[in-house]
Coordinates of C-alpha atoms in Angstrom, one line a residue:
Chain A
M1 CA -149.5 55.4 -82.9
T2 CA -148.8 59.6 -83.0
Q3 CA -145.4 60.1 -83.0
T4 CA -143.7 63.4 -81.5
L5 CA -140.7 64.0 -81.9
T6 CA -138.2 67.2 -80.3
I7 CA -135.5 68.1 -82.3
L8 CA -132.6 70.8 -81.4
G9 CA -131.1 72.5 -83.7
L10 CA -127.9 74.6 -84.1
E11 CA -126.5 76.8 -86.4
S12 CA -123.1 78.8 -86.6
S13 CA -122.2 79.1 -90.3
C14 CA -121.8 82.9 -90.4
D15 CA -122.3 85.8 -88.2
D16 CA -125.1 84.6 -85.5
T17 CA -124.9 81.6 -82.9
A18 CA -128.3 80.2 -82.9
V19 CA -130.2 77.3 -81.1
G20 CA -133.8 76.0 -81.7
V21 CA -135.8 73.6 -80.6
V22 CA -138.8 72.0 -82.3
R23 CA -141.4 70.0 -81.7
Q24 CA -143.9 67.9 -84.3
T25 CA -146.5 65.6 -82.9
G26 CA -147.8 63.3 -85.9
G27 CA -148.7 65.6 -89.0
E28 CA -149.5 68.6 -87.0
L29 CA -148.2 71.8 -87.6
P30 CA -145.0 71.8 -86.0
E31 CA -144.2 74.2 -82.8
I32 CA -141.7 75.9 -82.0
L33 CA -140.6 75.5 -78.3
A34 CA -137.2 78.2 -78.6
S35 CA -135.0 80.0 -81.0
V36 CA -132.3 81.7 -79.1
V37 CA -130.2 84.0 -81.7
Y38 CA -127.1 85.8 -80.6
G39 CA -125.9 87.8 -83.7
Q40 CA -122.4 89.1 -84.0
A41 CA -122.9 92.5 -85.8
E42 CA -120.7 94.5 -83.5
L43 CA -117.9 92.4 -83.3
H44 CA -117.4 93.0 -87.5
S45 CA -118.5 97.2 -87.3
A46 CA -115.4 97.8 -88.3
Y47 CA -114.5 95.8 -90.9
G48 CA -117.0 96.8 -93.2
G49 CA -118.0 93.0 -93.6
I50 CA -117.8 90.0 -91.7
V51 CA -114.2 88.7 -90.6
P52 CA -114.4 84.8 -90.5
E53 CA -111.8 84.9 -87.7
I54 CA -113.7 86.9 -85.4
A55 CA -116.7 84.5 -86.4
A56 CA -115.5 81.7 -85.5
R57 CA -114.3 82.9 -82.2
A58 CA -117.3 84.1 -80.9
H59 CA -119.0 81.2 -81.8
A60 CA -116.9 78.8 -80.0
E61 CA -117.5 80.4 -76.5
K62 CA -121.5 80.9 -77.4
L63 CA -122.6 77.7 -78.6
D64 CA -122.8 75.4 -75.6
L65 CA -124.6 78.6 -73.9
C66 CA -127.2 78.8 -76.6
V67 CA -128.2 75.3 -75.9
V68 CA -128.6 75.7 -72.4
E69 CA -130.4 78.6 -73.1
A70 CA -132.6 77.0 -75.8
L71 CA -133.1 74.0 -73.5
R72 CA -134.9 76.7 -70.2
D73 CA -137.1 78.7 -72.4
A74 CA -138.4 75.3 -74.0
A75 CA -138.3 74.0 -70.4
L76 CA -136.8 70.9 -71.7
T77 CA -133.9 68.6 -70.9
L78 CA -131.4 67.2 -72.8
G79 CA -133.4 63.7 -71.7
D80 CA -136.7 65.3 -74.0
I81 CA -134.5 65.7 -77.1
D82 CA -134.9 63.0 -79.9
A83 CA -131.7 64.2 -82.4
I84 CA -129.4 67.1 -82.1
A85 CA -129.4 68.7 -86.0
V86 CA -126.7 70.9 -86.8
T87 CA -125.9 73.1 -89.2
A88 CA -122.6 71.1 -91.3
G89 CA -122.3 73.9 -94.3
P90 CA -122.1 75.7 -96.4
G91 CA -120.8 78.3 -95.0
L92 CA -118.0 79.6 -93.2
I93 CA -115.9 76.5 -92.1
G94 CA -114.5 78.1 -88.4
G95 CA -117.8 78.6 -87.2
V96 CA -119.5 75.8 -88.9
L97 CA -116.4 73.5 -87.3
S98 CA -117.7 74.7 -84.0
G99 CA -121.1 74.3 -84.3
V100 CA -120.2 70.6 -85.9
M101 CA -118.1 69.8 -82.8
C102 CA -120.5 71.2 -80.2
A103 CA -123.3 68.6 -81.9
K104 CA -120.9 66.0 -81.5
G105 CA -120.1 66.2 -78.4
I106 CA -123.3 66.4 -77.1
S107 CA -124.8 63.2 -79.4
A108 CA -121.4 61.2 -77.9
A109 CA -122.4 62.3 -74.5
T110 CA -126.0 61.5 -74.6
G111 CA -126.2 58.8 -77.8
L112 CA -128.5 60.8 -79.1
P113 CA -128.6 60.7 -83.0
L114 CA -126.5 63.3 -84.9
I115 CA -127.9 64.6 -88.4
G116 CA -126.0 67.2 -90.3
V117 CA -128.4 70.0 -91.7
N118 CA -127.7 71.9 -95.3
H119 CA -128.1 75.8 -93.9
L120 CA -129.6 76.3 -97.1
A121 CA -132.1 73.1 -96.7
G122 CA -132.9 75.4 -93.5
H123 CA -134.3 78.1 -94.9
A124 CA -135.6 76.8 -97.9
L125 CA -137.8 74.3 -95.5
T126 CA -138.9 77.3 -93.4
P127 CA -142.1 77.4 -95.3
R128 CA -143.3 74.1 -94.5
L129 CA -142.2 74.9 -90.3
T130 CA -144.0 78.4 -91.1
D131 CA -146.8 77.8 -93.3
A132 CA -147.0 73.8 -93.9
I133 CA -146.9 74.2 -97.5
A134 CA -146.6 70.7 -99.8
Y135 CA -144.3 69.3 -101.8
P136 CA -143.2 70.5 -104.5
Y137 CA -143.1 74.7 -104.4
L138 CA -140.7 76.9 -105.4
M139 CA -138.2 78.8 -103.6
L140 CA -136.4 81.8 -104.4
L141 CA -133.8 81.4 -101.5
V142 CA -132.1 84.9 -100.8
S143 CA -129.8 84.3 -97.7
G144 CA -126.0 85.7 -97.2
G145 CA -124.3 85.1 -100.0
H146 CA -126.6 82.6 -101.9
C147 CA -129.4 83.5 -104.4
Q148 CA -131.2 80.4 -106.2
F149 CA -134.3 79.5 -107.3
L150 CA -135.4 76.1 -106.6
Q151 CA -137.9 73.3 -106.8
V152 CA -138.3 71.5 -103.6
N153 CA -139.5 68.1 -103.9
G154 CA -138.5 66.7 -100.5
P155 CA -136.5 67.4 -97.7
D156 CA -133.3 66.0 -99.3
A157 CA -134.5 66.9 -103.0
F158 CA -134.1 70.1 -104.6
T159 CA -133.8 70.9 -108.3
R160 CA -132.3 74.1 -109.0
L161 CA -133.9 76.3 -111.8
G162 CA -131.1 79.0 -111.6
G163 CA -129.4 81.1 -109.4
T164 CA -126.9 83.9 -109.4
I165 CA -123.8 83.7 -111.2
D166 CA -121.7 86.3 -109.4
D167 CA -122.7 88.5 -106.4
A168 CA -126.2 87.7 -104.4
P169 CA -128.5 90.1 -103.7
G170 CA -127.6 90.3 -100.0
E171 CA -123.8 91.1 -100.8
A172 CA -125.1 93.8 -103.6
F173 CA -127.0 95.2 -100.8
D174 CA -124.1 95.1 -98.1
K175 CA -121.4 96.4 -100.5
S176 CA -123.7 99.2 -102.1
A177 CA -124.7 100.5 -98.8
R178 CA -120.7 100.7 -98.0
L179 CA -120.0 102.9 -100.9
L180 CA -122.6 105.1 -99.8
G181 CA -121.5 105.9 -95.9
L182 CA -124.6 103.9 -94.5
T183 CA -124.8 101.2 -91.6
Q184 CA -124.6 97.3 -92.0
P185 CA -126.4 95.1 -92.7
G186 CA -126.7 97.0 -96.0
G187 CA -130.5 95.7 -97.0
P188 CA -132.6 97.3 -93.8
A189 CA -130.2 100.9 -94.4
I190 CA -130.7 101.1 -98.4
E191 CA -134.7 100.4 -97.9
N192 CA -134.7 102.9 -95.4
E193 CA -133.3 105.3 -97.7
A194 CA -134.9 104.2 -100.7
R195 CA -138.3 105.2 -99.4
Q196 CA -137.4 108.4 -99.1
G197 CA -135.6 108.6 -103.0
D198 CA -136.9 108.8 -106.6
P199 CA -136.5 105.4 -108.1
K200 CA -136.8 107.0 -111.6
R201 CA -133.9 109.7 -111.1
F202 CA -131.2 107.0 -111.8
R203 CA -131.4 104.3 -114.0
F204 CA -129.5 101.1 -113.1
P205 CA -128.9 98.2 -115.5
R206 CA -131.0 94.7 -115.2
P207 CA -128.3 92.5 -115.6
L208 CA -129.4 89.1 -117.5
L209 CA -133.1 89.8 -118.1
D210 CA -132.4 89.3 -122.0
R211 CA -131.7 85.7 -121.1
D212 CA -135.1 83.4 -120.8
D213 CA -133.7 81.6 -117.7
C214 CA -133.6 81.8 -113.9
N215 CA -129.9 82.8 -113.7
L216 CA -129.3 86.1 -111.9
S217 CA -126.5 88.7 -111.7
F218 CA -125.9 91.4 -109.4
S219 CA -122.3 92.3 -109.1
G220 CA -122.4 95.0 -112.4
L221 CA -125.3 96.5 -110.9
K222 CA -123.0 97.0 -107.6
T223 CA -120.1 98.6 -110.1
A224 CA -123.0 100.7 -112.2
L225 CA -123.8 102.3 -108.6
L226 CA -119.9 102.8 -107.4
R227 CA -119.7 104.9 -110.9
Q228 CA -122.8 106.7 -110.7
R229 CA -121.6 107.9 -106.9
D230 CA -118.6 108.8 -108.1
Q231 CA -120.1 110.9 -111.0
I232 CA -122.1 113.2 -108.6
I233 CA -119.3 113.6 -106.2
A234 CA -117.1 114.8 -109.2
V235 CA -119.4 117.7 -109.9
K236 CA -119.9 118.4 -106.6
G237 CA -117.9 117.3 -104.3
G238 CA -120.0 114.8 -102.5
L239 CA -123.8 113.3 -102.5
T240 CA -126.8 115.7 -101.0
Q241 CA -129.4 113.5 -98.8
K242 CA -131.7 113.6 -101.8
D243 CA -128.8 111.9 -104.2
R244 CA -128.2 109.1 -101.6
A245 CA -131.8 108.1 -101.6
D246 CA -132.5 108.4 -105.1
I247 CA -129.6 105.9 -105.5
C248 CA -130.7 104.0 -103.0
A249 CA -134.3 103.4 -104.5
G250 CA -133.0 103.6 -108.4
F251 CA -130.9 100.0 -106.9
Q252 CA -133.4 98.5 -104.9
Q253 CA -135.9 99.0 -107.8
A254 CA -133.4 97.4 -110.1
V255 CA -133.4 94.3 -107.5
V256 CA -136.8 94.0 -107.2
D257 CA -137.7 94.4 -111.0
V258 CA -134.7 91.6 -111.9
L259 CA -136.1 89.1 -108.7
S260 CA -139.5 90.0 -110.2
K261 CA -139.1 88.8 -113.4
K262 CA -137.1 85.6 -113.2
T263 CA -139.6 84.8 -110.7
Q264 CA -142.2 84.8 -113.1
R265 CA -140.2 82.5 -115.0
G266 CA -139.2 80.6 -112.5
I267 CA -143.1 79.8 -112.0
R268 CA -143.7 79.2 -115.6
I269 CA -141.3 76.5 -115.4
Y270 CA -142.9 74.8 -111.9
L271 CA -146.0 75.1 -113.5
R272 CA -145.2 72.3 -116.3
D273 CA -144.7 69.5 -113.4
N274 CA -148.7 70.6 -112.6
P275 CA -148.3 70.7 -108.9
A276 CA -151.7 70.3 -106.8
V277 CA -151.6 73.1 -104.7
P278 CA -149.2 75.5 -106.6
S279 CA -147.0 77.1 -103.8
F280 CA -144.1 79.8 -104.3
A281 CA -142.1 80.8 -101.0
V282 CA -139.2 83.7 -100.4
A283 CA -136.9 83.0 -97.7
G284 CA -133.6 84.5 -96.1
G285 CA -132.6 87.8 -95.3
V286 CA -133.6 89.7 -98.5
A287 CA -137.1 88.4 -98.1
A288 CA -137.5 91.1 -95.5
N289 CA -137.4 94.0 -97.6
T290 CA -140.6 95.2 -98.3
A291 CA -140.4 96.3 -101.7
I292 CA -139.0 93.3 -102.9
R293 CA -141.8 91.0 -101.1
R294 CA -144.6 93.3 -103.0
G295 CA -142.9 92.5 -106.7
L296 CA -142.6 88.8 -105.6
E297 CA -146.2 88.7 -104.3
T298 CA -147.6 90.7 -107.4
V299 CA -146.0 88.1 -109.5
C300 CA -147.7 85.2 -108.0
A301 CA -151.1 86.8 -107.6
E302 CA -150.6 86.8 -111.9
N303 CA -149.9 83.6 -111.7
G304 CA -152.5 82.1 -109.5
V305 CA -149.8 80.6 -107.5
A306 CA -150.0 81.0 -103.4
F307 CA -147.2 83.1 -102.2
H308 CA -145.4 82.1 -98.5
A309 CA -143.0 84.6 -96.7
P310 CA -142.2 83.1 -93.5
P311 CA -142.1 86.0 -91.0
L312 CA -138.5 88.0 -90.6
A313 CA -137.2 86.5 -87.7
L314 CA -137.1 82.9 -89.6
C315 CA -136.2 84.2 -92.5
T316 CA -132.7 85.0 -90.8
D317 CA -130.2 82.5 -89.5
N318 CA -132.0 80.5 -86.7
G319 CA -131.5 77.6 -84.9
A320 CA -135.3 76.6 -85.4
M321 CA -135.2 76.0 -88.8
I322 CA -132.1 73.4 -88.2
A323 CA -134.1 71.8 -86.1
Y324 CA -137.0 71.3 -88.4
A325 CA -135.0 70.2 -91.2
G326 CA -133.3 67.7 -89.1
L327 CA -136.7 66.6 -87.8
E328 CA -137.6 66.1 -91.6
L329 CA -134.4 64.2 -92.4
F330 CA -134.8 62.2 -89.0
K331 CA -138.2 61.2 -90.5
A332 CA -136.8 60.4 -93.4
G333 CA -134.4 57.8 -91.8
H334 CA -131.0 60.2 -92.1
R335 CA -128.8 60.0 -89.4
D336 CA -124.9 60.9 -89.4
G337 CA -122.0 59.4 -87.4
L338 CA -119.7 61.1 -85.4
D339 CA -117.1 61.3 -88.3
L340 CA -119.7 64.1 -89.7
M341 CA -117.9 66.6 -92.0
A342 CA -118.3 69.8 -92.1
R343 CA -118.5 71.6 -95.3
P344 CA -117.6 75.0 -96.4
R345 CA -119.1 74.6 -99.9
W346 CA -122.1 72.1 -100.1
P347 CA -124.8 72.7 -103.3
L348 CA -128.6 71.6 -102.4
D349 CA -128.9 70.1 -105.8
K350 CA -126.5 67.5 -106.6
T351 CA -127.0 67.1 -110.3
S352 CA -127.5 69.8 -111.9
P353 CA -124.0 71.7 -113.4
A354 CA -122.4 74.2 -111.3
I355 CA -123.1 77.9 -112.3
L356 CA -120.9 79.2 -109.8
G357 CA -118.0 78.1 -108.1
S358 CA -115.1 75.3 -109.1
G359 CA -111.9 74.1 -108.5
K360 CA -110.6 72.9 -105.2
K361 CA -113.0 74.0 -103.2
G362 CA -115.9 72.5 -105.2
A363 CA -119.0 74.2 -106.6
K364 CA -120.6 76.3 -104.7
A365 CA -124.0 76.3 -106.5
Chain B
M1 CA -122.2 63.1 -55.8
T2 CA -120.0 60.0 -54.5
L3 CA -116.1 60.3 -55.4
L4 CA -115.0 57.5 -56.6
P5 CA -111.4 56.4 -55.3
N6 CA -110.0 56.5 -59.1
P7 CA -111.8 59.4 -61.0
L8 CA -111.7 58.8 -64.7
I9 CA -110.7 62.0 -66.8
L10 CA -110.5 62.2 -70.3
A11 CA -107.9 64.4 -72.0
F12 CA -107.7 65.1 -75.9
D13 CA -106.0 68.0 -77.8
T14 CA -105.7 68.8 -81.6
S15 CA -104.1 72.1 -81.5
G16 CA -101.1 70.7 -83.9
K17 CA -100.9 68.5 -86.9
W18 CA -102.3 65.6 -84.3
C19 CA -105.4 63.8 -82.7
V20 CA -104.6 63.1 -79.4
A21 CA -106.0 61.6 -76.3
A22 CA -105.8 60.0 -72.8
L23 CA -107.7 57.8 -70.5
L24 CA -106.6 58.7 -66.7
S25 CA -108.1 56.4 -64.1
G26 CA -106.4 58.2 -60.7
T27 CA -102.9 58.0 -61.4
R28 CA -103.1 55.3 -64.0
V29 CA -103.2 55.8 -67.3
L30 CA -105.7 53.4 -69.1
A31 CA -104.7 54.1 -73.3
E32 CA -103.1 57.0 -74.7
Q33 CA -103.4 57.2 -78.2
V34 CA -101.5 59.2 -80.8
E35 CA -102.1 60.1 -84.5
E36 CA -100.3 62.4 -86.5
M37 CA -102.0 64.0 -89.3
T38 CA -102.1 67.4 -91.0
K39 CA -106.3 67.8 -91.6
G40 CA -109.0 65.6 -90.6
Q41 CA -108.8 66.2 -86.9
A42 CA -112.6 67.4 -87.0
E43 CA -113.7 64.2 -88.0
R44 CA -111.3 61.7 -86.8
L45 CA -111.3 63.4 -83.0
M46 CA -115.0 61.8 -81.8
P47 CA -114.4 58.5 -83.0
M48 CA -111.1 58.4 -81.5
L49 CA -112.4 58.7 -78.5
T50 CA -115.0 56.4 -78.6
E51 CA -113.1 54.0 -79.6
M52 CA -110.5 54.4 -76.1
L53 CA -113.4 54.3 -74.4
D54 CA -114.5 51.2 -76.2
G55 CA -111.2 49.5 -75.8
A56 CA -110.5 50.7 -72.0
G57 CA -114.0 48.8 -71.3
V58 CA -115.5 51.7 -69.8
T59 CA -118.3 54.3 -71.2
W60 CA -118.9 58.2 -71.5
A61 CA -121.4 58.3 -68.0
D62 CA -118.3 56.8 -66.1
L63 CA -115.7 60.0 -66.5
A64 CA -115.7 62.7 -63.9
A65 CA -114.0 65.2 -66.0
I66 CA -113.0 66.1 -69.7
G67 CA -109.2 67.9 -69.9
V68 CA -109.0 69.6 -72.9
G69 CA -105.9 71.6 -74.7
T70 CA -106.7 75.5 -75.1
G71 CA -103.3 76.1 -77.1
P72 CA -101.3 78.7 -77.7
G73 CA -101.7 76.8 -81.5
N74 CA -103.7 76.2 -84.8
F75 CA -106.4 78.4 -84.2
T76 CA -108.9 76.1 -86.3
G77 CA -107.4 73.2 -84.3
I78 CA -107.8 74.5 -80.3
R79 CA -111.6 75.4 -81.5
I80 CA -111.9 71.8 -82.7
A81 CA -111.3 70.2 -79.4
V82 CA -112.4 73.1 -77.4
S83 CA -116.2 73.1 -78.9
A84 CA -116.1 69.2 -78.5
A85 CA -115.2 69.1 -74.8
R86 CA -117.4 72.0 -74.2
G87 CA -120.3 69.8 -76.0
L88 CA -119.3 66.9 -73.8
A89 CA -119.6 68.5 -70.3
L90 CA -123.0 69.9 -71.2
G91 CA -124.0 66.2 -72.2
L92 CA -122.7 64.6 -69.6
N93 CA -123.2 67.5 -67.0
I94 CA -119.5 66.7 -66.0
P95 CA -116.6 69.7 -65.5
A96 CA -114.0 70.4 -68.8
I97 CA -111.3 71.8 -67.8
G98 CA -108.8 73.9 -70.2
I99 CA -105.0 73.2 -70.2
T100 CA -102.9 75.4 -72.0
A101 CA -100.2 74.4 -74.1
C102 CA -97.8 76.1 -71.9
E103 CA -99.1 74.4 -68.5
A104 CA -99.0 71.2 -70.4
R105 CA -95.4 71.6 -72.2
A106 CA -94.2 72.9 -68.6
F107 CA -95.5 69.7 -67.1
Q108 CA -93.3 67.4 -70.0
A109 CA -90.3 69.8 -69.9
P110 CA -87.2 68.5 -67.7
S111 CA -86.3 71.2 -64.8
G112 CA -84.3 74.2 -66.0
A113 CA -86.0 74.2 -69.3
C114 CA -88.2 77.2 -70.5
S115 CA -90.9 76.3 -72.8
A116 CA -92.4 77.3 -76.3
I117 CA -94.9 76.6 -78.7
P118 CA -93.9 77.0 -81.8
A119 CA -96.2 79.1 -84.6
P120 CA -95.4 79.8 -88.1
R121 CA -92.9 81.8 -90.1
D122 CA -89.8 80.6 -87.2
M123 CA -91.6 82.5 -84.2
V124 CA -92.8 81.0 -80.8
Y125 CA -95.1 81.5 -78.1
L126 CA -93.2 82.4 -75.2
C127 CA -94.8 80.3 -72.3
R128 CA -93.8 82.7 -68.7
H129 CA -94.0 80.2 -66.6
E130 CA -92.5 82.8 -63.6
A131 CA -95.8 84.8 -64.3
P132 CA -98.2 82.0 -64.8
N133 CA -100.9 84.2 -65.6
A134 CA -99.5 85.9 -68.1
P135 CA -100.5 85.2 -71.7
P136 CA -97.8 83.3 -73.7
E137 CA -95.7 86.0 -75.9
L138 CA -95.2 85.4 -79.5
M139 CA -91.8 86.4 -80.6
P140 CA -89.0 84.9 -83.1
H141 CA -87.5 82.0 -82.0
G142 CA -83.8 83.4 -81.5
Q143 CA -85.5 86.3 -79.3
A144 CA -86.8 83.4 -77.1
Q145 CA -83.5 81.5 -77.4
A146 CA -82.2 84.5 -75.8
F147 CA -84.6 85.1 -73.0
A148 CA -84.1 81.9 -71.8
A149 CA -80.4 82.0 -72.0
G150 CA -80.6 85.3 -70.0
K151 CA -82.4 83.0 -67.5
G152 CA -79.8 80.4 -67.4
L153 CA -82.3 78.2 -69.0
S154 CA -82.5 75.6 -72.0
L155 CA -85.5 77.1 -74.1
I156 CA -87.7 73.8 -75.2
A157 CA -89.5 74.6 -78.3
E158 CA -91.0 70.8 -78.8
N159 CA -94.0 70.5 -81.2
S160 CA -94.2 66.6 -80.8
P161 CA -97.6 65.2 -79.7
Q162 CA -96.0 62.6 -77.8
G163 CA -97.0 62.5 -73.9
L164 CA -99.2 65.7 -74.6
A165 CA -102.7 64.1 -73.7
E166 CA -101.4 62.5 -70.7
A167 CA -100.1 65.9 -69.4
I168 CA -103.2 67.2 -70.4
A169 CA -105.1 64.3 -68.5
R170 CA -102.8 64.6 -64.9
I171 CA -102.9 68.7 -64.7
A172 CA -106.8 68.3 -65.3
A173 CA -106.8 65.3 -62.5
K174 CA -105.3 68.2 -60.3
R175 CA -108.0 70.4 -60.9
W176 CA -111.6 69.1 -62.0
Q177 CA -112.8 69.2 -58.5
V178 CA -112.9 73.1 -57.7
P179 CA -115.1 74.7 -60.1
Q180 CA -113.3 76.7 -63.2
P181 CA -114.2 78.7 -66.1
A182 CA -115.4 76.7 -69.4
P183 CA -112.3 76.1 -71.5
A184 CA -111.9 78.6 -73.9
P185 CA -109.2 78.6 -76.8
L186 CA -105.8 80.7 -75.5
Y187 CA -105.3 82.4 -79.0
A188 CA -102.3 85.2 -77.9
R189 CA -103.0 86.3 -81.0
A190 CA -105.7 88.8 -82.2
A191 CA -107.4 87.8 -85.8
D192 CA -106.0 88.8 -88.7
A193 CA -108.5 92.0 -90.0
A194 CA -108.0 95.0 -91.8
P195 CA -110.5 97.8 -91.3
S196 CA -112.7 98.8 -94.0
R197 CA -110.9 100.3 -97.1
H198 CA -113.9 101.9 -98.5
T199 CA -114.1 105.4 -97.6
A200 CA -117.6 107.0 -97.2
P201 CA -118.3 109.5 -99.5
T202 CA -118.8 112.9 -98.4
M203 CA -122.3 114.3 -97.5
L204 CA -123.2 118.0 -98.4
D205 CA -126.3 118.3 -96.0

């Protein structure tokens, strides 16, 4: 008998309130029946970053409405759904809690199974949702505050090959954009500037390239950008459009070089396992940057590894990826109780030693 | 829909250091539970509600409406209860009625009293019973006492979870048949957020 599964997915771990519906019949390519995303950019723009309390307030009054909208888009009712998947972490805990409680309410009311999904697993499994790529594959996950290389062996089996020891590139882009008076989110703003800039005029550091591993560091790069900016301002009293474009181009080139080089190392480690269909995928908001994508594509082509990058709308936060991750977990027999816990930190790789974060809150990655 | 003679209302609140719930059938309280806790409300609330319904021999589908405490109170706490109530209302296709802490405390308070919701740092949210639509006002405890005294009332700034869920249930029982807006947390205070301290560089051209 061929089984058809339809999963509802709720996501509220950062500044997007999102709900998706995904359906899969047997081993066919899964289908996204709805994906509703409400961003909060305008709520946070005055503060130069996401304010957790403001984000949580917006999620709490939007999530159920998003569920209604997604079901309407999919032309379904809750009676057509097989399970409720929800991001249970990691992320801004106020928003995660709102999502988890809303999902628990729907689950209790309907009797539908509840599945807590790791937000990062949502991103990491997206290449299977869009391209049906086979396990194991190598993944560069660059979502918000996260940046790590993962070997994805199954829906709940991840090996971390390396990751950032401080900032993620997404944070570096946002902070750098702020230092240059550009709009948020910083990624698209810097990419846009960089297009007109000369990447060779300013030389920015490539941290940790001397280390033969997959770990990365981006906070020094941001500081170098601040120094370069202040040097120019000290001389001229401000920046010209060209100065700014050149800084952006140099900064972006440094990020491209670091990510490309470390991807090369990740591929080398991954290929030791002799995967049948060597595949690399990049997901997360930073994967939307064309220069970064091109750099990674080149490395993959040179190493005979298939390159996958899900479409932009599925690289940024969305509910469809949570629904899909929930679908894989559901098929693997995973269920959660109504005591499901929301977790601000939740490393995907449960065995590798922590490289970032410690103390009471535990490891971040 | 036929109206049952004794509609079942489930009410709950996690706006403070507690998880409380009550099940009302008509005017009769079938069950009430008060659990004090400083954290863990998000994990405890739904299992507690399930246990309460099981204990009373009823199911989720028997409910006519949900009543939920909307604060003021702990920001995360009021979101926990409100989000659960909205999820339940959606899944059961029944109304969820938001009841403010001021409404609940006024219901509990004896006449001749003015209520206030304790807030951190010896502040209170003063409830304006004379102006039911006015939002509660955050002020020092002493100022609220002076306000009440000026009106010849005693100030009750009680923060006990006892009777809170029953009060919410009884108020919700009076309202649920009239269409109500979806419950929303009553924060009564803006989010703490400072504008960005980074100044953009001067552009020369």
